[in-house]
XYZ file of C-alpha atoms in Angstrom:
670
model
C -68.208 11.490 -167.971
C -68.420 7.825 -168.926
C -70.457 6.094 -171.597
C -71.704 3.477 -169.161
C -73.522 6.141 -167.103
C -75.526 7.330 -170.103
C -75.580 4.237 -172.284
C -79.364 4.312 -172.954
C -79.090 7.933 -174.186
C -76.103 7.229 -176.414
C -77.890 4.279 -177.979
C -80.575 6.685 -179.269
C -77.993 8.278 -181.619
C -79.211 11.834 -180.912
C -75.820 13.106 -182.103
C -72.576 11.510 -183.243
C -69.074 12.181 -184.438
C -68.746 10.258 -187.680
C -65.024 10.860 -187.969
C -65.418 13.032 -191.024
C -63.733 16.445 -191.315
C -64.478 19.672 -193.115
C -62.094 21.482 -195.424
C -60.444 23.153 -192.393
C -59.815 19.703 -190.787
C -62.484 20.470 -188.237
C -64.560 17.588 -186.953
C -68.076 17.103 -188.258
C -70.745 16.764 -185.561
C -74.016 15.339 -186.855
C -77.405 15.845 -185.099
C -80.037 13.703 -186.868
C -83.427 15.018 -185.758
C -86.333 12.622 -186.057
C -90.040 13.139 -186.446
C -90.486 12.228 -182.793
C -90.128 14.744 -180.042
C -86.447 15.118 -179.177
C -85.454 15.550 -175.515
C -83.237 18.622 -175.287
C -81.786 17.397 -172.001
C -80.700 14.096 -173.514
C -79.348 15.873 -176.601
C -77.431 18.290 -174.391
C -75.969 15.393 -172.408
C -75.017 13.627 -175.626
C -73.270 16.719 -176.952
C -71.411 17.191 -173.689
C -70.154 13.620 -173.867
C -69.145 13.809 -177.524
C -67.302 17.096 -177.035
C -65.288 15.556 -174.213
C -63.729 13.047 -176.586
C -61.551 15.154 -178.969
C -58.315 16.690 -177.812
C -57.923 20.404 -177.194
C -55.892 20.744 -180.359
C -58.677 19.183 -182.343
C -61.291 21.371 -180.697
C -59.303 24.484 -181.605
C -59.881 23.794 -185.266
C -63.617 24.126 -184.697
C -66.604 21.947 -185.480
C -68.926 21.834 -188.460
C -72.367 20.839 -187.180
C -74.857 19.156 -189.494
C -78.403 19.485 -188.146
C -80.544 17.105 -190.161
C -83.994 18.702 -189.968
C -85.523 16.948 -192.904
C -87.805 14.928 -190.659
C -88.310 17.519 -187.957
C -90.176 20.772 -187.387
C -88.692 24.237 -187.699
C -89.146 25.187 -184.079
C -87.198 22.109 -182.968
C -84.425 22.909 -185.416
C -84.308 26.439 -184.135
C -84.147 25.226 -180.544
C -81.257 22.911 -181.364
C -79.330 25.687 -183.115
C -79.800 27.991 -180.181
C -78.749 25.256 -177.790
C -75.434 24.936 -179.634
C -74.652 28.480 -178.476
C -74.848 27.344 -174.891
C -73.073 24.024 -175.345
C -70.171 24.781 -177.714
C -70.303 28.429 -178.739
C -66.531 28.816 -179.159
C -65.901 25.508 -180.951
C -68.633 25.795 -183.638
C -67.462 27.211 -186.954
C -70.417 26.401 -189.170
C -73.896 24.987 -188.719
C -75.452 23.375 -191.768
C -79.184 22.872 -191.359
C -80.588 20.374 -193.816
C -84.051 21.566 -194.794
C -86.862 19.587 -196.333
C -87.765 20.285 -199.938
C -91.338 21.503 -199.363
C -91.438 22.938 -195.901
C -90.334 26.044 -194.024
C -90.590 29.512 -195.443
C -87.140 30.384 -196.700
C -87.449 34.048 -195.962
C -88.650 33.512 -192.437
C -86.022 31.006 -191.601
C -83.265 32.882 -193.309
C -84.241 36.099 -191.761
C -84.405 34.475 -188.347
C -80.880 32.986 -188.436
C -79.459 36.109 -190.094
C -80.996 38.170 -187.359
C -79.370 36.020 -184.678
C -75.962 35.711 -186.365
C -74.100 38.171 -184.221
C -75.593 36.825 -181.043
C -74.939 33.178 -181.936
C -71.273 33.632 -182.793
C -71.276 31.171 -185.686
C -72.707 31.056 -189.177
C -75.909 29.106 -189.842
C -76.880 28.137 -193.317
C -79.904 26.312 -194.675
C -79.001 23.849 -197.340
C -80.537 20.929 -199.183
C -78.984 17.495 -198.832
C -77.865 17.417 -202.434
C -76.037 20.720 -202.017
C -74.225 19.805 -198.794
C -71.165 18.746 -200.789
C -70.501 22.426 -201.557
C -69.283 22.775 -197.975
C -68.077 19.259 -197.127
C -66.310 16.688 -199.246
C -68.436 13.590 -200.074
C -65.737 11.336 -198.660
C -66.288 12.973 -195.250
C -70.070 12.508 -195.353
C -71.978 9.392 -194.405
C -74.294 7.666 -196.802
C -77.279 9.492 -195.222
C -76.002 12.650 -196.877
C -74.851 11.085 -200.117
C -71.293 10.523 -198.920
C -69.022 7.441 -198.832
C -67.859 7.500 -195.216
C -68.757 4.309 -193.312
C -70.118 4.764 -189.830
C -71.641 2.136 -187.479
C -72.980 3.769 -184.344
C -73.351 0.497 -182.414
C -69.799 -0.510 -183.251
C -68.525 2.941 -182.262
C -70.407 2.766 -178.976
C -69.039 -0.709 -178.173
C -65.503 0.432 -178.858
C -66.029 3.497 -176.672
C -67.153 1.216 -173.848
C -64.089 -0.991 -174.317
C -61.796 2.021 -174.447
C -63.243 3.611 -171.320
C -63.193 0.294 -169.470
C -59.567 -0.288 -170.430
C -58.606 3.289 -169.487
C -60.290 3.010 -166.121
C -58.942 -0.443 -165.263
C -55.427 0.239 -166.539
C -55.186 3.545 -164.643
C -56.413 1.931 -161.440
C -54.132 -1.048 -161.977
C -51.121 1.215 -162.576
C -51.754 3.038 -159.310
C -52.039 -0.256 -157.392
C -48.946 -1.770 -159.001
C -46.965 1.391 -158.278
C -47.938 1.185 -154.621
C -47.045 -2.518 -154.494
C -43.768 -2.173 -156.372
C -42.562 1.038 -154.710
C -43.991 0.506 -151.238
C -42.227 -1.065 -148.242
C -42.231 -4.781 -147.605
C -45.180 -4.837 -145.209
C -47.319 -2.739 -147.534
C -46.368 -4.921 -150.488
C -47.303 -8.038 -148.585
C -50.647 -6.621 -147.493
C -51.575 -5.404 -151.021
C -49.876 -8.072 -153.102
C -53.004 -8.815 -155.159
C -54.293 -5.976 -157.404
C -57.981 -5.351 -158.006
C -57.771 -6.321 -161.680
C -56.002 -9.176 -163.414
C -53.016 -7.605 -165.213
C -53.020 -10.253 -167.909
C -56.669 -9.619 -168.717
C -56.204 -5.838 -168.786
C -53.136 -6.137 -171.016
C -54.948 -8.470 -173.366
C -57.889 -6.038 -173.563
C -55.496 -3.156 -174.310
C -53.697 -5.063 -177.038
C -56.952 -6.079 -178.658
C -58.157 -2.480 -178.493
C -54.938 -1.129 -179.962
C -54.997 -3.727 -182.714
C -58.580 -2.792 -183.515
C -57.738 0.907 -183.657
C -54.790 0.340 -185.938
C -56.705 -2.045 -188.170
C -59.716 0.249 -188.485
C -57.516 3.210 -189.359
C -55.684 1.179 -191.968
C -58.958 -0.046 -193.454
C -60.336 3.486 -193.384
C -57.325 4.777 -195.289
C -57.785 2.061 -197.881
C -61.445 2.832 -198.286
C -61.104 6.656 -198.496
C -62.091 8.648 -201.508
C -59.925 10.776 -203.759
C -60.830 14.011 -202.029
C -58.463 13.437 -199.112
C -57.486 11.002 -196.324
C -60.251 8.853 -194.878
C -60.980 9.064 -191.158
C -62.833 6.585 -188.971
C -64.710 7.197 -185.734
C -62.031 5.357 -183.741
C -59.355 7.692 -185.073
C -56.314 8.463 -182.884
C -57.704 11.962 -182.311
C -61.053 10.567 -181.191
C -59.948 7.616 -179.022
C -56.435 8.749 -178.224
C -54.523 5.802 -179.644
C -51.291 7.190 -178.195
C -52.954 7.168 -174.810
C -53.680 3.435 -175.186
C -50.105 2.772 -176.232
C -48.763 4.841 -173.334
C -50.981 3.013 -170.868
C -49.876 -0.339 -172.270
C -46.200 0.570 -172.009
C -46.561 1.777 -168.436
C -48.667 -1.214 -167.524
C -46.136 -3.661 -168.986
C -43.320 -1.983 -167.093
C -45.146 -2.060 -163.766
C -46.442 -5.550 -164.360
C -42.919 -6.806 -165.055
C -41.742 -5.330 -161.757
C -44.769 -6.815 -160.055
C -44.020 -10.268 -161.507
C -40.425 -10.071 -160.280
C -41.669 -9.078 -156.852
C -44.199 -11.910 -156.867
C -41.562 -14.404 -157.961
C -39.272 -13.340 -155.158
C -42.104 -13.403 -152.684
C -43.355 -16.777 -153.957
C -39.860 -18.190 -153.842
C -39.433 -17.061 -150.254
C -42.862 -18.352 -149.402
C -42.053 -21.669 -151.077
C -38.818 -21.908 -149.149
C -40.635 -21.257 -145.890
C -43.359 -23.754 -146.747
C -40.823 -26.367 -147.789
C -38.847 -25.817 -144.610
C -42.020 -26.170 -142.541
C -43.085 -29.352 -144.341
C -39.594 -30.831 -144.134
C -39.526 -30.274 -140.395
C -43.004 -31.791 -140.092
C -41.861 -34.921 -141.930
C -38.601 -35.155 -139.987
C -40.345 -34.565 -136.651
C -42.956 -37.248 -137.275
C -40.515 -39.840 -138.614
C -38.055 -39.316 -135.756
C -40.838 -39.061 -133.192
C -44.109 -41.002 -133.511
C -42.861 -43.042 -136.476
C -39.778 -44.295 -134.649
C -41.795 -44.960 -131.501
C -44.218 -47.109 -133.487
C -41.329 -49.219 -134.789
C -39.753 -49.491 -131.340
C -42.968 -50.916 -129.902
C -43.094 -53.554 -132.647
C -40.182 -55.864 -131.868
C -41.969 -59.178 -131.185
C -42.017 -62.030 -133.697
C -44.952 -63.987 -132.241
C -45.088 -67.523 -130.934
C -47.217 -68.969 -133.736
C -48.172 -68.462 -137.344
C -51.379 -66.677 -136.369
C -49.548 -64.340 -134.003
C -46.990 -63.531 -136.723
C -49.794 -62.749 -139.179
C -51.365 -60.410 -136.628
C -48.024 -58.634 -136.238
C -47.786 -58.431 -140.043
C -51.177 -56.704 -140.210
C -50.076 -54.254 -137.534
C -46.868 -53.566 -139.467
C -48.863 -52.925 -142.644
C -50.885 -50.331 -140.743
C -47.636 -48.675 -139.647
C -46.370 -48.775 -143.238
C -49.617 -47.168 -144.381
C -49.057 -44.309 -141.944
C -45.474 -43.926 -143.143
C -46.517 -44.023 -146.810
C -48.447 -40.783 -146.357
C -45.314 -39.041 -145.096
C -43.161 -40.663 -147.771
C -45.562 -39.258 -150.378
C -44.976 -35.826 -148.849
C -41.224 -36.513 -149.066
C -41.456 -37.312 -152.787
C -43.446 -34.148 -153.420
C -41.009 -32.050 -151.396
C -38.049 -33.582 -153.199
C -39.568 -32.628 -156.549
C -40.241 -29.082 -155.353
C -36.708 -28.729 -154.027
C -35.265 -30.047 -157.304
C -37.305 -27.480 -159.232
C -36.144 -24.641 -156.978
C -32.504 -25.743 -157.128
C -32.429 -25.228 -160.885
C -33.531 -21.575 -160.592
C -32.316 -20.468 -157.153
C -29.429 -18.249 -156.205
C -26.387 -19.434 -154.301
C -27.780 -18.759 -150.830
C -31.053 -20.479 -151.600
C -29.262 -23.451 -153.170
C -27.207 -24.002 -150.015
C -30.327 -23.862 -147.841
C -32.290 -26.146 -150.154
C -29.510 -28.717 -150.371
C -29.233 -28.802 -146.587
C -32.976 -29.373 -146.265
C -32.920 -31.999 -148.997
C -30.038 -33.870 -147.369
C -31.668 -33.818 -143.949
C -34.983 -35.013 -145.352
C -33.386 -37.776 -147.426
C -31.297 -39.063 -144.509
C -34.280 -39.339 -142.195
C -36.588 -40.851 -144.816
C -34.048 -43.411 -146.041
C -33.193 -44.414 -142.487
C -36.849 -44.859 -141.592
C -37.559 -46.732 -144.844
C -34.631 -49.053 -144.094
C -36.062 -49.725 -140.621
C -39.469 -50.509 -142.100
C -37.961 -52.828 -144.693
C -35.846 -54.574 -142.077
C -38.880 -55.056 -139.848
C -40.809 -56.418 -142.834
C -38.000 -58.880 -143.560
C -37.984 -60.003 -139.919
C -41.758 -60.582 -139.975
C -41.559 -62.503 -143.237
C -38.729 -64.625 -141.857
C -40.746 -65.139 -138.656
C -43.771 -66.301 -140.631
C -41.616 -68.732 -142.595
C -40.078 -69.966 -139.330
C -43.455 -70.466 -137.624
C -44.908 -72.069 -140.752
C -42.005 -74.508 -140.947
C -42.324 -75.188 -137.209
C -46.021 -75.917 -137.563
C -45.444 -78.168 -140.555
C -42.613 -80.019 -138.805
C -44.755 -80.460 -135.702
C -47.516 -81.983 -137.805
C -44.997 -84.297 -139.477
C -43.669 -85.395 -136.094
C -47.224 -85.973 -134.829
C -47.980 -88.090 -137.901
C -44.776 -90.079 -137.454
C -45.469 -90.568 -133.758
C -49.016 -91.721 -134.505
C -47.685 -94.236 -136.997
C -45.143 -95.485 -134.452
C -47.760 -95.820 -131.715
C -50.146 -97.838 -133.908
C -50.027 -101.644 -133.723
C -48.324 -103.411 -136.594
C -50.435 -106.280 -137.893
C -49.553 -106.687 -141.557
C -50.849 -109.606 -143.536
C -47.631 -110.452 -145.329
C -44.045 -109.444 -145.813
C -44.863 -107.136 -148.743
C -47.145 -105.087 -146.496
C -44.392 -104.877 -143.898
C -41.914 -103.753 -146.548
C -44.359 -101.088 -147.703
C -44.940 -99.891 -144.125
C -41.219 -99.860 -143.496
C -40.663 -97.810 -146.666
C -43.393 -95.368 -145.620
C -41.801 -95.084 -142.179
C -38.394 -94.326 -143.694
C -39.936 -91.708 -146.009
C -41.650 -89.996 -143.077
C -38.400 -89.996 -141.151
C -36.591 -88.434 -144.121
C -39.335 -85.833 -144.412
C -38.928 -84.992 -140.735
C -35.162 -84.738 -141.176
C -35.609 -82.394 -144.162
C -38.147 -80.358 -142.189
C -35.779 -80.009 -139.250
C -32.962 -78.879 -141.548
C -35.313 -76.359 -143.131
C -36.310 -75.148 -139.652
C -32.650 -74.629 -138.738
C -32.118 -72.614 -141.934
C -35.229 -70.496 -141.335
C -34.225 -69.931 -137.704
C -30.685 -68.912 -138.681
C -32.069 -66.531 -141.310
C -34.475 -65.037 -138.785
C -31.669 -64.455 -136.280
C -29.561 -62.810 -138.991
C -32.457 -60.540 -139.982
C -32.970 -59.526 -136.371
C -29.285 -58.791 -135.860
C -29.087 -56.721 -139.059
C -31.918 -54.344 -138.138
C -30.713 -50.703 -138.371
C -31.155 -48.205 -135.589
C -34.375 -46.153 -135.712
C -32.457 -42.900 -135.187
C -28.824 -41.772 -135.010
C -29.358 -40.916 -131.350
C -29.964 -44.624 -130.594
C -27.263 -46.507 -132.474
C -27.326 -49.601 -130.254
C -28.333 -52.841 -131.915
C -32.008 -53.733 -131.678
C -31.027 -57.283 -130.704
C -30.335 -55.926 -127.220
C -34.086 -55.644 -126.716
C -34.804 -58.933 -128.480
C -33.116 -61.491 -126.263
C -36.505 -63.040 -125.594
C -37.027 -63.547 -129.319
C -33.584 -65.142 -129.671
C -34.233 -67.482 -126.748
C -37.646 -68.339 -128.179
C -36.179 -69.286 -131.547
C -33.441 -71.387 -129.988
C -35.946 -73.059 -127.645
C -38.231 -74.004 -130.533
C -35.362 -75.497 -132.529
C -34.110 -77.443 -129.485
C -37.603 -78.751 -128.765
C -38.035 -79.912 -132.343
C -34.610 -81.550 -132.234
C -35.575 -83.482 -129.073
C -38.900 -84.570 -130.556
C -37.166 -85.685 -133.700
C -34.565 -87.630 -131.651
C -37.305 -89.415 -129.685
C -39.043 -90.336 -132.912
C -35.766 -91.608 -134.360
C -35.286 -93.880 -131.333
C -38.802 -95.213 -131.732
C -38.224 -95.633 -135.454
C -35.125 -97.714 -134.735
C -37.169 -100.012 -132.468
C -40.018 -100.199 -134.962
C -37.580 -100.810 -137.826
C -35.996 -103.738 -135.927
C -39.419 -105.180 -135.170
C -40.596 -104.814 -138.723
C -37.390 -106.350 -140.070
C -37.916 -109.285 -137.691
C -41.473 -109.588 -138.957
C -40.199 -109.506 -142.513
C -37.736 -112.232 -141.575
C -40.531 -114.178 -139.845
C -42.752 -114.006 -142.904
C -39.790 -114.941 -145.057
C -39.002 -117.955 -142.882
C -42.637 -119.035 -142.918
C -42.811 -118.560 -146.652
C -39.575 -120.465 -147.226
C -40.696 -123.248 -144.803
C -43.917 -123.618 -146.769
C -41.835 -123.636 -149.914
C -39.644 -126.436 -148.487
C -42.826 -128.437 -147.761
C -43.940 -127.844 -151.318
C -40.541 -128.869 -152.647
C -40.524 -131.997 -150.499
C -44.052 -132.812 -151.640
C -42.974 -132.378 -155.226
C -39.992 -134.696 -154.604
C -42.349 -137.261 -153.045
C -44.727 -136.960 -155.947
C -41.871 -137.372 -158.390
C -40.589 -140.378 -156.422
C -43.962 -142.080 -156.464
C -45.023 -141.257 -159.987
C -41.877 -141.114 -162.089
C -39.259 -143.189 -160.258
C -40.886 -146.593 -161.107
C -38.484 -148.226 -163.543
C -35.913 -150.712 -162.209
C -33.624 -150.820 -165.227
C -33.100 -153.331 -168.041
C -29.702 -154.486 -166.920
C -27.384 -154.278 -163.977
C -25.570 -151.259 -165.254
C -28.744 -149.213 -165.731
C -30.072 -150.329 -162.364
C -26.798 -149.399 -160.666
C -26.974 -145.969 -162.290
C -30.568 -145.519 -161.166
C -29.566 -146.564 -157.653
C -26.863 -143.874 -157.548
C -29.313 -141.249 -158.796
C -31.795 -142.379 -156.187
C -29.284 -141.852 -153.409
C -28.559 -138.330 -154.674
C -32.279 -137.725 -154.963
C -32.696 -138.728 -151.339
C -29.834 -136.433 -150.341
C -31.647 -133.500 -152.005
C -34.823 -134.345 -150.161
C -32.878 -134.629 -146.900
C -31.377 -131.143 -147.454
C -34.819 -129.747 -148.200
C -36.215 -131.257 -145.036
C -33.329 -129.981 -142.928
C -33.704 -126.464 -144.435
C -37.397 -126.485 -143.604
C -36.682 -127.580 -140.041
C -34.132 -124.769 -139.604
C -36.596 -122.196 -140.943
C -39.288 -123.391 -138.586
C -36.870 -123.222 -135.650
C -35.998 -119.622 -136.654
C -39.731 -118.872 -136.866
C -40.188 -120.047 -133.294
C -37.343 -117.829 -132.100
C -38.740 -114.807 -133.988
C -42.248 -115.382 -132.632
C -40.862 -115.451 -129.137
C -38.968 -112.219 -129.796
C -42.030 -110.555 -131.334
C -44.360 -112.023 -128.695
C -46.763 -113.364 -131.255
C -48.110 -116.806 -130.302
C -50.728 -117.447 -132.938
C -49.058 -117.884 -136.281
C -50.001 -119.902 -139.329
C -46.553 -121.513 -139.216
C -47.748 -123.792 -136.393
C -49.259 -126.165 -138.981
C -46.172 -126.209 -141.137
C -44.002 -128.457 -138.938
C -46.516 -131.396 -138.824
C -46.971 -131.110 -142.561
C -43.206 -131.112 -143.071
C -42.745 -134.161 -140.813
C -45.617 -136.024 -142.450
C -44.323 -135.443 -145.958
C -40.799 -136.339 -144.886
C -41.928 -139.603 -143.324
C -43.850 -140.466 -146.459
C -40.824 -139.645 -148.524
C -38.519 -141.651 -146.235
C -40.725 -144.768 -146.481
C -41.072 -144.392 -150.225
C -37.379 -143.763 -150.704
C -36.460 -146.772 -148.560
C -38.832 -148.970 -150.521
C -37.473 -147.640 -153.785
C -33.891 -148.352 -152.686
C -34.704 -151.933 -151.616
C -36.413 -152.636 -154.913
C -33.513 -151.213 -156.855
C -31.114 -153.353 -154.803
C -33.242 -156.496 -155.470
C -33.427 -155.581 -159.153
C -29.643 -155.106 -159.219
C -29.178 -158.515 -157.588
C -31.559 -160.106 -160.101
C -29.878 -158.526 -163.114
C -26.407 -159.433 -161.807
C -27.278 -163.168 -161.294
C -29.172 -163.311 -164.568
C -26.291 -161.779 -166.483
C -23.842 -164.238 -164.888
C -26.077 -167.155 -165.871
C -26.445 -165.825 -169.407
C -22.661 -165.597 -169.703
C -22.185 -169.274 -168.737
C -21.918 -171.783 -171.584
C -23.280 -174.514 -169.509
C -25.886 -173.480 -166.997
C -26.391 -175.696 -164.034
C -29.700 -176.081 -162.265
C -28.415 -174.453 -159.126
C -27.752 -171.172 -160.997
C -31.157 -171.270 -162.563
C -32.726 -171.809 -159.184
C -30.850 -168.831 -157.846
C -32.115 -166.672 -160.749
C -35.607 -167.924 -160.227
C -35.410 -167.307 -156.487
C -34.124 -163.727 -156.894
C -36.737 -163.040 -159.560
C -39.561 -164.298 -157.371
C -38.248 -162.268 -154.471
C -38.272 -159.160 -156.678
C -41.758 -159.873 -157.932
C -43.030 -160.486 -154.446
C -41.509 -157.127 -153.371
C -43.094 -155.353 -156.261
C -46.509 -156.695 -155.392
C -46.277 -155.438 -151.806
C -47.903 -152.047 -151.145
C -46.050 -149.061 -149.730
C -47.618 -148.434 -146.329
C -47.353 -144.779 -145.207
C -47.352 -143.787 -141.530
C -50.986 -142.659 -141.826
C -51.982 -146.198 -143.051
C -52.419 -145.382 -146.764
C -51.299 -148.172 -149.095
C -49.579 -147.373 -152.358
C -49.360 -150.538 -154.528
C -47.124 -151.252 -157.465
C -50.166 -151.136 -159.754
C -50.782 -147.582 -158.624
C -47.227 -146.823 -159.473
C -47.496 -148.474 -162.871
C -50.794 -146.859 -163.788
C -49.567 -143.482 -162.586
C -46.391 -143.880 -164.590
C -48.092 -144.920 -167.796
C -50.839 -142.341 -167.457
C -48.252 -139.609 -166.999
C -46.386 -140.830 -170.070
C -49.631 -141.258 -172.101
C -49.292 -145.107 -172.411
C -52.633 -146.774 -173.084
C -53.970 -149.835 -171.315
C -53.619 -151.934 -174.495
C -49.943 -151.047 -174.742
C -49.541 -151.843 -171.084
C -51.045 -155.335 -171.656
């Protein structure tokens, strides 16, 4: 009989065991009758349940039944007393019927129970509530009867439910664990999970046992002086030893069950790890290796290499999922190695070694392929950049050169040299990138130990492609160098042409400046013969300088003609330079000749005059000679200088130009 099956009846508190005892240590059974009609069937069921709780030893000491009829009618009390004969006739020692103060006829009631005494088998007494302590100690009575014993029916009922639930679950769990622990392997595997959670059942049992022990301790503390205090969850009522025995048995079986589960889980883990390891190894050595074998190309352009890089990243993504499984498996194996036996350790280490070898080999292949693709992208990028540089250089070489001056040619020549150096640096970089790419390809590891041959065997096309690209770039660069040499020579000739033209113009300017100086500053004839002779020597040197300038200009113009013929340029500004040079030179020659003749006449005049001045006695013939030479000089000075173009330059022009240049006023001149 379980409390859960009759919980609504038990909640009505038709009868209860308060935990109190009579003077013979018999349990006190209390039946509180109410003013309402009491169901005898429910009361009978309640009594049956309550009497199933105490042990046989406890029952042998008999029960003292308190029938509280203070709120009930006599006929109901009588019915209850008679019913006790049928329910517990042998266990009842005394029935105390609490009577109301003003009801029931004492003689009738007393006579009735006295009459039935032999037939009932137990003594029935009528007693007032205040006189109940004559038969039972106050400490064993609840407060309803003036006693000090604490009793909470709801709390008692809840604990009964917990106790019965624990007893039922623990008993069932013990049977299941015994079957699992003691059965054969197949049976253990099929019934490895019990119906109840052992941890939960054990926790419930411990809480129940703690509650029982705590309540008994508290009850002992709160007992009166008349004897030990008992509580309704006493060891005799709820079988505390039974709870302890169940807990001990349950712990023992649960420990065996945990060992069995650990062994089973360890074996299961080993099998699962072995299965996963083989899955990883099979995929990496199978589909994974095949994916890498199919990806050996390096592409023929930057775009093609980028496409191959994207494909490789997809392959890496597929591998990363398996590598994640490898990391997880490695952690699981490491955890099992620390707690496994010798046989398991050997098996786990073998699996770990196999898995690590395959994963590291495949990771090395992926990394090598990644390095090859990166090197290929660098190679194609450098090739593309070098090709663009060569195209730019070729376009510059194919364009016509029509600079305005030598500085522009020098700038273009410098730009051409810089582009050629850039191309040279680009070609060197391409050779380095190509060499690195070939080294990366040759250093690729084998995808599996079964295929140890070098992957370069299947990459001869890639090697030939790389070498072909480098050779092509070398040829293009060589052709550009040849064209640069031709263009450099042409540009240097143009620089020389501009330089010759510039220097020829400069010689014209110099000669013009010499002519201007001759006409405007070389006007004095000297005050004596010595000064005139000195001026005549300086004039000859001055003419020699002008002659050198003219000859230098002529040579430059001749070189200009040769350069124009070499460069095939017919229309040049230097065509006007030669007539200008000849015209200025002719003007200078006429002026210089006139200047020399005048200086010679002046020297003759000063020489004769000085001779006459040195004579003590001057004859008329000497004076005539001085006069004649002076007139000749004056006549020469008054004659204009006629240039080849017909312009006349008179002595007055020379004088005025001289004095104006030297800031001499007209008054001073006069």
